[in-house]
Amino acid sequence: RYMQTKTLESLLIEANELVKRLSYNESLELINNTQTVIIDVREESEVFNLGLIKNAVHIPRGLIEFKLSPNSQNNPVLINDNTNILVYCAGGYRSALAAKTLLDLGFKNVYNLGGFKEWVESGGEIQANI
């Protein structure tokens, strides 16, 4: 059976149409007022060298499908249907793809927080990788 291949550009367009990209202030609003999990999908070396957003959970992009499944015990951060999930990477591209994957897996309320650099430049709190 013939399958149409997709380019990275088309995958990003699709992800950005399905997943809302939040501004810094929109992200803070959710973090401060709702049940929220922040997921860092950057590589280990990026997190080690730069730290991560305060209270974020590090799950590399390549492992997201293996580490998370909705409403199950295989869910280290106890995400349920009411949890807002904010995903970020270095520049907002991997996080868009990872957020779309989470939607495909059945997670609800998934948002692209964007890039780590943008968060830091906006004055967002970070922590060392522990």
A tleap script that builds the chain and sets N, CA, C and O, in Angstrom:
source leaprc.protein.ff14SB
mol = sequence {
  NARG TYR MET GLN THR LYS THR LEU GLU SER
  LEU LEU ILE GLU ALA ASN GLU LEU VAL LYS
  ARG LEU SER TYR ASN GLU SER LEU GLU LEU
  ILE ASN ASN THR GLN THR VAL ILE ILE ASP
  VAL ARG GLU GLU SER GLU VAL PHE ASN LEU
  GLY LEU ILE LYS ASN ALA VAL HIE ILE PRO
  ARG GLY LEU ILE GLU PHE LYS LEU SER PRO
  ASN SER GLN ASN ASN PRO VAL LEU ILE ASN
  ASP ASN THR ASN ILE LEU VAL TYR CYS ALA
  GLY GLY TYR ARG SER ALA LEU ALA ALA LYS
  THR LEU LEU ASP LEU GLY PHE LYS ASN VAL
  TYR ASN LEU GLY GLY PHE LYS GLU TRP VAL
  GLU SER GLY GLY GLU ILE GLN ALA ASN CILE
}
set mol.1.N position { 0.840 -1.186 0.000 }
set mol.1.CA position { 0.000 0.000 0.000 }
set mol.1.C position { 0.882 1.245 0.000 }
set mol.1.O position { 1.860 1.325 0.743 }
set mol.2.N position { 0.534 2.190 -0.820 }
set mol.2.CA position { 1.305 3.424 -0.941 }
set mol.2.C position { 1.004 4.358 0.223 }
set mol.2.O position { -0.152 4.662 0.516 }
set mol.3.N position { 2.069 4.805 0.877 }
set mol.3.CA position { 1.901 5.802 1.930 }
set mol.3.C position { 2.571 7.092 1.488 }
set mol.3.O position { 3.708 7.089 1.015 }
set mol.4.N position { 1.867 8.170 1.646 }
set mol.4.CA position { 2.464 9.461 1.298 }
set mol.4.C position { 3.463 9.844 2.383 }
set mol.4.O position { 3.136 9.829 3.570 }
set mol.5.N position { 4.662 10.180 1.980 }
set mol.5.CA position { 5.653 10.604 2.963 }
set mol.5.C position { 5.439 12.073 3.292 }
set mol.5.O position { 4.911 12.844 2.491 }
set mol.6.N position { 5.863 12.433 4.489 }
set mol.6.CA position { 5.726 13.809 4.941 }
set mol.6.C position { 7.104 14.396 5.152 }
set mol.6.O position { 8.039 13.698 5.544 }
set mol.7.N position { 7.219 15.669 4.893 }
set mol.7.CA position { 8.474 16.361 5.153 }
set mol.7.C position { 8.453 16.881 6.587 }
set mol.7.O position { 7.398 16.962 7.216 }
set mol.8.N position { 9.618 17.226 7.086 }
set mol.8.CA position { 9.692 17.835 8.411 }
set mol.8.C position { 8.820 19.082 8.454 }
set mol.8.O position { 8.117 19.323 9.435 }
set mol.9.N position { 8.870 19.873 7.388 }
set mol.9.CA position { 8.071 21.100 7.335 }
set mol.9.C position { 6.578 20.793 7.452 }
set mol.9.O position { 5.860 21.481 8.179 }
set mol.10.N position { 6.109 19.772 6.747 }
set mol.10.CA position { 4.681 19.444 6.825 }
set mol.10.C position { 4.317 18.888 8.196 }
set mol.10.O position { 3.218 19.139 8.690 }
set mol.11.N position { 5.224 18.135 8.818 }
set mol.11.CA position { 4.973 17.637 10.177 }
set mol.11.C position { 4.878 18.788 11.169 }
set mol.11.O position { 4.026 18.777 12.059 }
set mol.12.N position { 5.748 19.778 11.018 }
set mol.12.CA position { 5.714 20.937 11.915 }
set mol.12.C position { 4.452 21.762 11.715 }
set mol.12.O position { 3.850 22.223 12.685 }
set mol.13.N position { 4.051 21.950 10.469 }
set mol.13.CA position { 2.822 22.695 10.188 }
set mol.13.C position { 1.633 21.994 10.840 }
set mol.13.O position { 0.810 22.636 11.493 }
set mol.14.N position { 1.547 20.690 10.663 }
set mol.14.CA position { 0.460 19.909 11.254 }
set mol.14.C position { 0.480 20.019 12.779 }
set mol.14.O position { -0.563 20.224 13.399 }
set mol.15.N position { 1.663 19.885 13.385 }
set mol.15.CA position { 1.783 19.976 14.846 }
set mol.15.C position { 1.367 21.354 15.339 }
set mol.15.O position { 0.654 21.475 16.335 }
set mol.16.N position { 1.813 22.389 14.640 }
set mol.16.CA position { 1.488 23.752 15.077 }
set mol.16.C position { 0.016 24.097 14.887 }
set mol.16.O position { -0.509 24.968 15.582 }
set mol.17.N position { -0.657 23.423 13.953 }
set mol.17.CA position { -2.097 23.635 13.786 }
set mol.17.C position { -2.884 22.961 14.906 }
set mol.17.O position { -3.951 23.438 15.290 }
set mol.18.N position { -2.365 21.864 15.426 }
set mol.18.CA position { -3.079 21.085 16.442 }
set mol.18.C position { -2.723 21.476 17.871 }
set mol.18.O position { -3.539 21.311 18.778 }
set mol.19.N position { -1.528 21.984 18.079 }
set mol.19.CA position { -1.052 22.281 19.430 }
set mol.19.C position { -0.856 23.785 19.575 }
set mol.19.O position { -0.102 24.396 18.818 }
set mol.20.N position { -1.535 24.373 20.545 }
set mol.20.CA position { -1.415 25.816 20.769 }
set mol.20.C position { -0.033 26.141 21.338 }
set mol.20.O position { 0.425 25.512 22.292 }
set mol.21.N position { 0.608 27.118 20.744 }
set mol.21.CA position { 1.890 27.623 21.252 }
set mol.21.C position { 1.586 28.738 22.235 }
set mol.21.O position { 0.964 29.739 21.878 }
set mol.22.N position { 2.024 28.565 23.463 }
set mol.22.CA position { 1.724 29.532 24.511 }
set mol.22.C position { 2.797 30.609 24.598 }
set mol.22.O position { 3.974 30.356 24.338 }
set mol.23.N position { 2.378 31.802 24.966 }
set mol.23.CA position { 3.332 32.854 25.277 }
set mol.23.C position { 3.867 32.594 26.694 }
set mol.23.O position { 3.346 31.745 27.417 }
set mol.24.N position { 4.890 33.321 27.067 }
set mol.24.CA position { 5.448 33.203 28.416 }
set mol.24.C position { 4.354 33.458 29.457 }
set mol.24.O position { 4.215 32.698 30.415 }
set mol.25.N position { 3.581 34.529 29.266 }
set mol.25.CA position { 2.541 34.876 30.247 }
set mol.25.C position { 1.425 33.842 30.295 }
set mol.25.O position { 0.911 33.539 31.371 }
set mol.26.N position { 1.043 33.298 29.145 }
set mol.26.CA position { 0.027 32.239 29.128 }
set mol.26.C position { 0.532 30.999 29.861 }
set mol.26.O position { -0.221 30.343 30.580 }
set mol.27.N position { 1.799 30.690 29.672 }
set mol.27.CA position { 2.399 29.542 30.356 }
set mol.27.C position { 2.388 29.752 31.871 }
set mol.27.O position { 1.996 28.862 32.625 }
set mol.28.N position { 2.823 30.938 32.308 }
set mol.28.CA position { 2.826 31.239 33.743 }
set mol.28.C position { 1.434 31.134 34.341 }
set mol.28.O position { 1.266 30.618 35.446 }
set mol.29.N position { 0.441 31.618 33.620 }
set mol.29.CA position { -0.946 31.568 34.079 }
set mol.29.C position { -1.359 30.119 34.360 }
set mol.29.O position { -1.938 29.829 35.407 }
set mol.30.N position { -1.064 29.217 33.430 }
set mol.30.CA position { -1.405 27.797 33.635 }
set mol.30.C position { -0.603 27.197 34.784 }
set mol.30.O position { -1.155 26.496 35.632 }
set mol.31.N position { 0.693 27.470 34.812 }
set mol.31.CA position { 1.564 26.904 35.847 }
set mol.31.C position { 1.107 27.348 37.234 }
set mol.31.O position { 1.085 26.545 38.167 }
set mol.32.N position { 0.745 28.610 37.372 }
set mol.32.CA position { 0.389 29.151 38.680 }
set mol.32.C position { -1.029 28.826 39.119 }
set mol.32.O position { -1.320 28.875 40.314 }
set mol.33.N position { -1.922 28.494 38.191 }
set mol.33.CA position { -3.334 28.382 38.544 }
set mol.33.C position { -4.001 27.054 38.233 }
set mol.33.O position { -5.185 26.883 38.521 }
set mol.34.N position { -3.274 26.114 37.655 }
set mol.34.CA position { -3.901 24.853 37.292 }
set mol.34.C position { -2.954 23.689 37.594 }
set mol.34.O position { -1.772 23.878 37.883 }
set mol.35.N position { -3.508 22.498 37.518 }
set mol.35.CA position { -2.684 21.284 37.629 }
set mol.35.C position { -1.908 21.175 36.325 }
set mol.35.O position { -2.482 20.936 35.263 }
set mol.36.N position { -0.590 21.354 36.422 }
set mol.36.CA position { 0.241 21.445 35.224 }
set mol.36.C position { 1.500 20.601 35.367 }
set mol.36.O position { 2.112 20.550 36.434 }
set mol.37.N position { 1.875 19.946 34.288 }
set mol.37.CA position { 3.146 19.235 34.210 }
set mol.37.C position { 3.937 19.871 33.069 }
set mol.37.O position { 3.421 20.066 31.969 }
set mol.38.N position { 5.200 20.190 33.353 }
set mol.38.CA position { 6.089 20.760 32.341 }
set mol.38.C position { 7.069 19.663 31.933 }
set mol.38.O position { 7.739 19.071 32.779 }
set mol.39.N position { 7.146 19.399 30.636 }
set mol.39.CA position { 8.026 18.346 30.132 }
set mol.39.C position { 9.091 18.943 29.217 }
set mol.39.O position { 8.779 19.611 28.231 }
set mol.40.N position { 10.346 18.691 29.560 }
set mol.40.CA position { 11.493 19.122 28.779 }
set mol.40.C position { 11.885 17.967 27.870 }
set mol.40.O position { 12.254 16.897 28.355 }
set mol.41.N position { 11.809 18.168 26.552 }
set mol.41.CA position { 12.108 17.082 25.606 }
set mol.41.C position { 13.481 17.220 24.952 }
set mol.41.O position { 13.768 16.553 23.959 }
set mol.42.N position { 14.335 18.093 25.512 }
set mol.42.CA position { 15.687 18.248 24.961 }
set mol.42.C position { 16.526 17.017 25.291 }
set mol.42.O position { 16.129 16.161 26.081 }
set mol.43.N position { 17.690 16.954 24.666 }
set mol.43.CA position { 18.630 15.862 24.916 }
set mol.43.C position { 19.286 16.032 26.288 }
set mol.43.O position { 19.331 17.130 26.842 }
set mol.44.N position { 19.782 14.939 26.811 }
set mol.44.CA position { 20.431 14.914 28.133 }
set mol.44.C position { 21.517 15.985 28.245 }
set mol.44.O position { 21.590 16.690 29.252 }
set mol.45.N position { 22.357 16.109 27.219 }
set mol.45.CA position { 23.468 17.062 27.274 }
set mol.45.C position { 22.970 18.506 27.377 }
set mol.45.O position { 23.583 19.326 28.060 }
set mol.46.N position { 21.865 18.817 26.706 }
set mol.46.CA position { 21.325 20.176 26.767 }
set mol.46.C position { 20.849 20.505 28.180 }
set mol.46.O position { 21.100 21.595 28.695 }
set mol.47.N position { 20.162 19.553 28.794 }
set mol.47.CA position { 19.661 19.760 30.155 }
set mol.47.C position { 20.825 19.841 31.132 }
set mol.47.O position { 20.822 20.679 32.034 }
set mol.48.N position { 21.814 18.979 30.960 }
set mol.48.CA position { 22.980 18.967 31.841 }
set mol.48.C position { 23.717 20.305 31.773 }
set mol.48.O position { 24.129 20.844 32.800 }
set mol.49.N position { 23.880 20.836 30.568 }
set mol.49.CA position { 24.654 22.063 30.382 }
set mol.49.C position { 23.896 23.327 30.750 }
set mol.49.O position { 24.507 24.293 31.208 }
set mol.50.N position { 22.578 23.346 30.563 }
set mol.50.CA position { 21.820 24.586 30.711 }
set mol.50.C position { 20.803 24.578 31.847 }
set mol.50.O position { 20.272 25.631 32.199 }
set mol.51.N position { 20.523 23.421 32.424 }
set mol.51.CA position { 19.464 23.342 33.423 }
set mol.51.C position { 18.119 23.173 32.737 }
set mol.51.O position { 18.043 22.983 31.523 }
set mol.52.N position { 17.056 23.245 33.536 }
set mol.52.CA position { 15.722 23.119 32.968 }
set mol.52.C position { 14.773 24.060 33.679 }
set mol.52.O position { 15.106 24.615 34.726 }
set mol.53.N position { 13.600 24.239 33.116 }
set mol.53.CA position { 12.604 25.115 33.734 }
set mol.53.C position { 12.260 24.553 35.111 }
set mol.53.O position { 12.152 23.340 35.290 }
set mol.54.N position { 12.092 25.439 36.065 }
set mol.54.CA position { 11.802 25.026 37.442 }
set mol.54.C position { 10.610 24.061 37.470 }
set mol.54.O position { 9.558 24.335 36.891 }
set mol.55.N position { 10.798 22.938 38.149 }
set mol.55.CA position { 9.784 21.885 38.335 }
set mol.55.C position { 9.468 21.081 37.077 }
set mol.55.O position { 8.501 20.320 37.059 }
set mol.56.N position { 10.267 21.239 36.033 }
set mol.56.CA position { 10.030 20.463 34.808 }
set mol.56.C position { 10.520 19.029 34.989 }
set mol.56.O position { 11.386 18.749 35.819 }
set mol.57.N position { 9.949 18.133 34.196 }
set mol.57.CA position { 10.352 16.739 34.146 }
set mol.57.C position { 11.075 16.533 32.818 }
set mol.57.O position { 10.573 16.934 31.769 }
set mol.58.N position { 12.246 15.913 32.861 }
set mol.58.CA position { 13.007 15.704 31.630 }
set mol.58.C position { 12.669 14.342 31.034 }
set mol.58.O position { 12.938 13.305 31.639 }
set mol.59.N position { 12.075 14.358 29.838 }
set mol.59.CA position { 11.822 13.140 29.071 }
set mol.59.C position { 12.258 13.442 27.635 }
set mol.59.O position { 11.542 14.135 26.912 }
set mol.60.N position { 13.418 12.935 27.211 }
set mol.60.CA position { 13.888 13.251 25.860 }
set mol.60.C position { 12.856 12.911 24.791 }
set mol.60.O position { 12.094 11.954 24.928 }
set mol.61.N position { 12.843 13.696 23.740 }
set mol.61.CA position { 11.890 13.527 22.638 }
set mol.61.C position { 11.807 12.078 22.152 }
set mol.61.O position { 10.715 11.572 21.895 }
set mol.62.N position { 12.932 11.426 22.030 }
set mol.62.CA position { 12.947 10.067 21.516 }
set mol.62.C position { 12.347 9.031 22.447 }
set mol.62.O position { 12.115 7.893 22.036 }
set mol.63.N position { 12.090 9.404 23.697 }
set mol.63.CA position { 11.562 8.446 24.669 }
set mol.63.C position { 10.124 8.735 25.095 }
set mol.63.O position { 9.559 7.991 25.896 }
set mol.64.N position { 9.533 9.793 24.575 }
set mol.64.CA position { 8.232 10.245 25.084 }
set mol.64.C position { 7.153 9.164 24.987 }
set mol.64.O position { 6.361 9.003 25.915 }
set mol.65.N position { 7.111 8.423 23.878 }
set mol.65.CA position { 6.091 7.381 23.731 }
set mol.65.C position { 6.321 6.231 24.708 }
set mol.65.O position { 5.376 5.551 25.107 }
set mol.66.N position { 7.573 6.018 25.090 }
set mol.66.CA position { 7.911 4.910 25.986 }
set mol.66.C position { 7.694 5.274 27.452 }
set mol.66.O position { 7.431 4.401 28.279 }
set mol.67.N position { 7.804 6.547 27.768 }
set mol.67.CA position { 7.745 6.989 29.164 }
set mol.67.C position { 6.349 7.381 29.623 }
set mol.67.O position { 6.067 7.361 30.821 }
set mol.68.N position { 5.473 7.736 28.695 }
set mol.68.CA position { 4.161 8.248 29.084 }
set mol.68.C position { 3.036 7.543 28.339 }
set mol.68.O position { 3.112 7.335 27.128 }
set mol.69.N position { 2.008 7.185 29.065 }
set mol.69.CA position { 0.759 6.752 28.448 }
set mol.69.C position { -0.369 7.222 29.356 }
set mol.69.O position { -0.256 7.145 30.579 }
set mol.70.N position { -1.456 7.708 28.764 }
set mol.70.CA position { -2.502 8.365 29.549 }
set mol.70.C position { -3.202 7.421 30.518 }
set mol.70.O position { -3.428 6.247 30.224 }
set mol.71.N position { -3.540 7.972 31.683 }
set mol.71.CA position { -4.336 7.274 32.693 }
set mol.71.C position { -3.826 5.868 32.982 }
set mol.71.O position { -4.607 4.920 33.062 }
set mol.72.N position { -2.509 5.740 33.138 }
set mol.72.CA position { -1.945 4.427 33.422 }
set mol.72.C position { -0.867 4.546 34.489 }
set mol.72.O position { -0.461 5.645 34.867 }
set mol.73.N position { -0.421 3.412 34.957 }
set mol.73.CA position { 0.671 3.394 35.930 }
set mol.73.C position { 1.990 3.801 35.281 }
set mol.73.O position { 2.910 4.249 35.965 }
set mol.74.N position { 2.083 3.644 33.955 }
set mol.74.CA position { 3.293 4.038 33.225 }
set mol.74.C position { 3.243 5.541 32.981 }
set mol.74.O position { 3.224 6.008 31.843 }
set mol.75.N position { 3.224 6.271 34.069 }
set mol.75.CA position { 2.952 7.698 34.015 }
set mol.75.C position { 3.659 8.351 35.196 }
set mol.75.O position { 3.014 8.648 36.202 }
set mol.76.N position { 4.960 8.582 35.102 }
set mol.76.CA position { 5.750 9.014 36.260 }
set mol.76.C position { 5.341 10.359 36.831 }
set mol.76.O position { 5.730 10.688 37.952 }
set mol.77.N position { 4.578 11.138 36.104 }
set mol.77.CA position { 4.185 12.457 36.601 }
set mol.77.C position { 2.689 12.555 36.866 }
set mol.77.O position { 2.162 13.655 37.030 }
set mol.78.N position { 2.002 11.422 36.909 }
set mol.78.CA position { 0.586 11.362 37.300 }
set mol.78.C position { -0.291 12.313 36.509 }
set mol.78.O position { -1.063 13.080 37.083 }
set mol.79.N position { -0.171 12.262 35.202 }
set mol.79.CA position { -0.998 13.092 34.327 }
set mol.79.C position { -2.367 12.451 34.203 }
set mol.79.O position { -2.483 11.255 33.937 }
set mol.80.N position { -3.409 13.261 34.397 }
set mol.80.CA position { -4.763 12.778 34.116 }
set mol.80.C position { -5.425 13.727 33.122 }
set mol.80.O position { -4.785 14.663 32.642 }
set mol.81.N position { -6.693 13.498 32.808 }
set mol.81.CA position { -7.367 14.290 31.770 }
set mol.81.C position { -7.520 15.764 32.137 }
set mol.81.O position { -7.789 16.588 31.263 }
set mol.82.N position { -7.353 16.111 33.420 }
set mol.82.CA position { -7.470 17.506 33.841 }
set mol.82.C position { -6.128 18.230 33.860 }
set mol.82.O position { -6.077 19.448 34.036 }
set mol.83.N position { -5.052 17.487 33.681 }
set mol.83.CA position { -3.711 18.071 33.755 }
set mol.83.C position { -3.382 18.825 32.473 }
set mol.83.O position { -3.597 18.321 31.371 }
set mol.84.N position { -2.859 20.031 32.629 }
set mol.84.CA position { -2.316 20.766 31.492 }
set mol.84.C position { -0.866 20.324 31.316 }
set mol.84.O position { -0.092 20.308 32.273 }
set mol.85.N position { -0.508 19.965 30.086 }
set mol.85.CA position { 0.843 19.497 29.784 }
set mol.85.C position { 1.524 20.554 28.931 }
set mol.85.O position { 1.075 20.855 27.825 }
set mol.86.N position { 2.613 21.116 29.450 }
set mol.86.CA position { 3.392 22.109 28.721 }
set mol.86.C position { 4.693 21.451 28.288 }
set mol.86.O position { 5.445 20.947 29.123 }
set mol.87.N position { 4.959 21.452 26.997 }
set mol.87.CA position { 6.144 20.798 26.461 }
set mol.87.C position { 7.070 21.864 25.885 }
set mol.87.O position { 6.619 22.793 25.215 }
set mol.88.N position { 8.383 21.722 26.154 }
set mol.88.CA position { 9.337 22.669 25.560 }
set mol.88.C position { 10.620 21.965 25.178 }
set mol.88.O position { 10.911 20.859 25.633 }
set mol.89.N position { 11.383 22.642 24.321 }
set mol.89.CA position { 12.708 22.162 23.901 }
set mol.89.C position { 13.618 23.380 23.841 }
set mol.89.O position { 13.448 24.306 24.635 }
set mol.90.N position { 14.565 23.404 22.936 }
set mol.90.CA position { 15.459 24.558 22.820 }
set mol.90.C position { 14.791 25.703 22.057 }
set mol.90.O position { 14.862 26.857 22.480 }
set mol.91.N position { 14.141 25.382 20.929 }
set mol.91.CA position { 13.590 26.422 20.088 }
set mol.91.C position { 12.103 26.310 19.783 }
set mol.91.O position { 11.545 27.195 19.135 }
set mol.92.N position { 11.452 25.249 20.232 }
set mol.92.CA position { 10.015 25.109 20.012 }
set mol.92.C position { 9.611 24.148 18.911 }
set mol.92.O position { 8.421 23.925 18.690 }
set mol.93.N position { 10.598 23.568 18.210 }
set mol.93.CA position { 10.267 22.658 17.104 }
set mol.93.C position { 10.078 21.227 17.589 }
set mol.93.O position { 9.059 20.601 17.296 }
set mol.94.N position { 11.054 20.705 18.332 }
set mol.94.CA position { 10.903 19.355 18.878 }
set mol.94.C position { 9.702 19.287 19.814 }
set mol.94.O position { 8.994 18.281 19.857 }
set mol.95.N position { 9.477 20.369 20.565 }
set mol.95.CA position { 8.340 20.369 21.493 }
set mol.95.C position { 7.013 20.344 20.742 }
set mol.95.O position { 6.053 19.738 21.218 }
set mol.96.N position { 6.938 20.984 19.590 }
set mol.96.CA position { 5.708 20.926 18.786 }
set mol.96.C position { 5.442 19.486 18.356 }
set mol.96.O position { 4.317 18.998 18.461 }
set mol.97.N position { 6.481 18.809 17.871 }
set mol.97.CA position { 6.328 17.417 17.436 }
set mol.97.C position { 6.007 16.498 18.608 }
set mol.97.O position { 5.170 15.604 18.484 }
set mol.98.N position { 6.668 16.711 19.748 }
set mol.98.CA position { 6.413 15.886 20.936 }
set mol.98.C position { 4.993 16.112 21.454 }
set mol.98.O position { 4.327 15.161 21.861 }
set mol.99.N position { 4.528 17.356 21.442 }
set mol.99.CA position { 3.168 17.657 21.898 }
set mol.99.C position { 2.136 16.995 20.994 }
set mol.99.O position { 1.137 16.462 21.478 }
set mol.100.N position { 2.371 17.025 19.687 }
set mol.100.CA position { 1.468 16.340 18.751 }
set mol.100.C position { 1.450 14.835 19.037 }
set mol.100.O position { 0.394 14.204 18.997 }
set mol.101.N position { 2.614 14.269 19.322 }
set mol.101.CA position { 2.687 12.850 19.678 }
set mol.101.C position { 1.850 12.564 20.920 }
set mol.101.O position { 1.134 11.564 20.969 }
set mol.102.N position { 1.935 13.433 21.918 }
set mol.102.CA position { 1.144 13.234 23.142 }
set mol.102.C position { -0.353 13.280 22.844 }
set mol.102.O position { -1.125 12.505 23.408 }
set mol.103.N position { -0.762 14.190 21.959 }
set mol.103.CA position { -2.169 14.218 21.538 }
set mol.103.C position { -2.545 12.911 20.853 }
set mol.103.O position { -3.605 12.344 21.119 }
set mol.104.N position { -1.676 12.438 19.973 }
set mol.104.CA position { -1.924 11.184 19.256 }
set mol.104.C position { -2.050 10.003 20.217 }
set mol.104.O position { -2.790 9.056 19.953 }
set mol.105.N position { -1.323 10.064 21.333 }
set mol.105.CA position { -1.373 8.995 22.333 }
set mol.105.C position { -2.632 9.071 23.205 }
set mol.105.O position { -2.926 8.143 23.958 }
set mol.106.N position { -3.371 10.180 23.099 }
set mol.106.CA position { -4.609 10.306 23.850 }
set mol.106.C position { -4.574 11.290 25.007 }
set mol.106.O position { -5.553 11.417 25.743 }
set mol.107.N position { -3.450 11.991 25.176 }
set mol.107.CA position { -3.403 13.011 26.218 }
set mol.107.C position { -4.250 14.209 25.805 }
set mol.107.O position { -4.379 14.504 24.617 }
set mol.108.N position { -4.818 14.889 26.776 }
set mol.108.CA position { -5.630 16.084 26.542 }
set mol.108.C position { -4.831 17.304 27.025 }
set mol.108.O position { -3.823 17.144 27.714 }
set mol.109.N position { -5.261 18.489 26.681 }
set mol.109.CA position { -4.709 19.729 27.238 }
set mol.109.C position { -3.190 19.817 27.081 }
set mol.109.O position { -2.471 20.075 28.047 }
set mol.110.N position { -2.715 19.603 25.863 }
set mol.110.CA position { -1.278 19.650 25.580 }
set mol.110.C position { -0.948 20.964 24.885 }
set mol.110.O position { -1.617 21.363 23.932 }
set mol.111.N position { 0.094 21.631 25.375 }
set mol.111.CA position { 0.491 22.934 24.837 }
set mol.111.C position { 1.989 22.953 24.574 }
set mol.111.O position { 2.759 22.260 25.238 }
set mol.112.N position { 2.393 23.761 23.590 }
set mol.112.CA position { 3.794 23.977 23.289 }
set mol.112.C position { 4.243 25.241 24.007 }
set mol.112.O position { 3.850 26.349 23.641 }
set mol.113.N position { 5.072 25.064 25.035 }
set mol.113.CA position { 5.601 26.207 25.775 }
set mol.113.C position { 6.668 26.920 24.945 }
set mol.113.O position { 6.962 28.091 25.184 }
set mol.114.N position { 7.241 26.220 23.979 }
set mol.114.CA position { 8.217 26.840 23.084 }
set mol.114.C position { 9.634 26.479 23.442 }
set mol.114.O position { 9.949 25.315 23.692 }
set mol.115.N position { 10.498 27.495 23.465 }
set mol.115.CA position { 11.920 27.256 23.651 }
set mol.115.C position { 12.446 27.679 25.012 }
set mol.115.O position { 11.982 28.654 25.603 }
set mol.116.N position { 13.411 26.936 25.489 }
set mol.116.CA position { 14.059 27.213 26.770 }
set mol.116.C position { 14.664 28.616 26.790 }
set mol.116.O position { 14.524 29.348 27.770 }
set mol.117.N position { 15.334 28.981 25.704 }
set mol.117.CA position { 15.995 30.295 25.619 }
set mol.117.C position { 14.971 31.427 25.787 }
set mol.117.O position { 15.212 32.397 26.506 }
set mol.118.N position { 13.839 31.284 25.119 }
set mol.118.CA position { 12.769 32.284 25.210 }
set mol.118.C position { 12.270 32.400 26.657 }
set mol.118.O position { 12.018 33.502 27.145 }
set mol.119.N position { 12.130 31.257 27.334 }
set mol.119.CA position { 11.684 31.237 28.734 }
set mol.119.C position { 12.677 32.000 29.617 }
set mol.119.O position { 12.284 32.843 30.423 }
set mol.120.N position { 13.960 31.693 29.454 }
set mol.120.CA position { 15.002 32.334 30.262 }
set mol.120.C position { 15.034 33.837 29.986 }
set mol.120.O position { 15.118 34.642 30.914 }
set mol.121.N position { 14.966 34.211 28.707 }
set mol.121.CA position { 15.006 35.635 28.340 }
set mol.121.C position { 13.790 36.401 28.851 }
set mol.121.O position { 13.850 37.617 29.027 }
set mol.122.N position { 12.684 35.689 29.090 }
set mol.122.CA position { 11.474 36.327 29.628 }
set mol.122.C position { 11.508 36.420 31.149 }
set mol.122.O position { 10.599 36.980 31.762 }
set mol.123.N position { 12.556 35.871 31.754 }
set mol.123.CA position { 12.687 35.929 33.215 }
set mol.123.C position { 12.152 34.703 33.934 }
set mol.123.O position { 11.979 34.729 35.153 }
set mol.124.N position { 11.888 33.632 33.202 }
set mol.124.CA position { 11.357 32.410 33.808 }
set mol.124.C position { 12.376 31.739 34.703 }
set mol.124.O position { 13.579 31.779 34.445 }
set mol.125.N position { 11.876 31.121 35.760 }
set mol.125.CA position { 12.744 30.428 36.708 }
set mol.125.C position { 13.264 29.126 36.110 }
set mol.125.O position { 12.548 28.409 35.411 }
set mol.126.N position { 14.539 28.841 36.409 }
set mol.126.CA position { 15.129 27.574 35.993 }
set mol.126.C position { 15.787 26.921 37.193 }
set mol.126.O position { 15.933 27.535 38.250 }
set mol.127.N position { 16.182 25.672 37.015 }
set mol.127.CA position { 16.899 24.942 38.057 }
set mol.127.C position { 17.965 24.094 37.398 }
set mol.127.O position { 17.903 23.812 36.201 }
set mol.128.N position { 18.953 23.685 38.200 }
set mol.128.CA position { 19.963 22.760 37.697 }
set mol.128.C position { 19.338 21.390 37.532 }
set mol.128.O position { 18.379 21.054 38.228 }
set mol.129.N position { 19.865 20.606 36.632 }
set mol.129.CA position { 19.395 19.226 36.468 }
set mol.129.C position { 19.844 18.427 37.685 }
set mol.129.O position { 21.038 18.332 37.968 }
set mol.130.N position { 18.882 17.854 38.403 }
set mol.130.CA position { 19.235 17.094 39.632 }
set mol.130.C position { 18.845 15.651 39.503 }
set mol.130.O position { 19.061 14.868 40.427 }
savepdb mol mol.pdb
quit
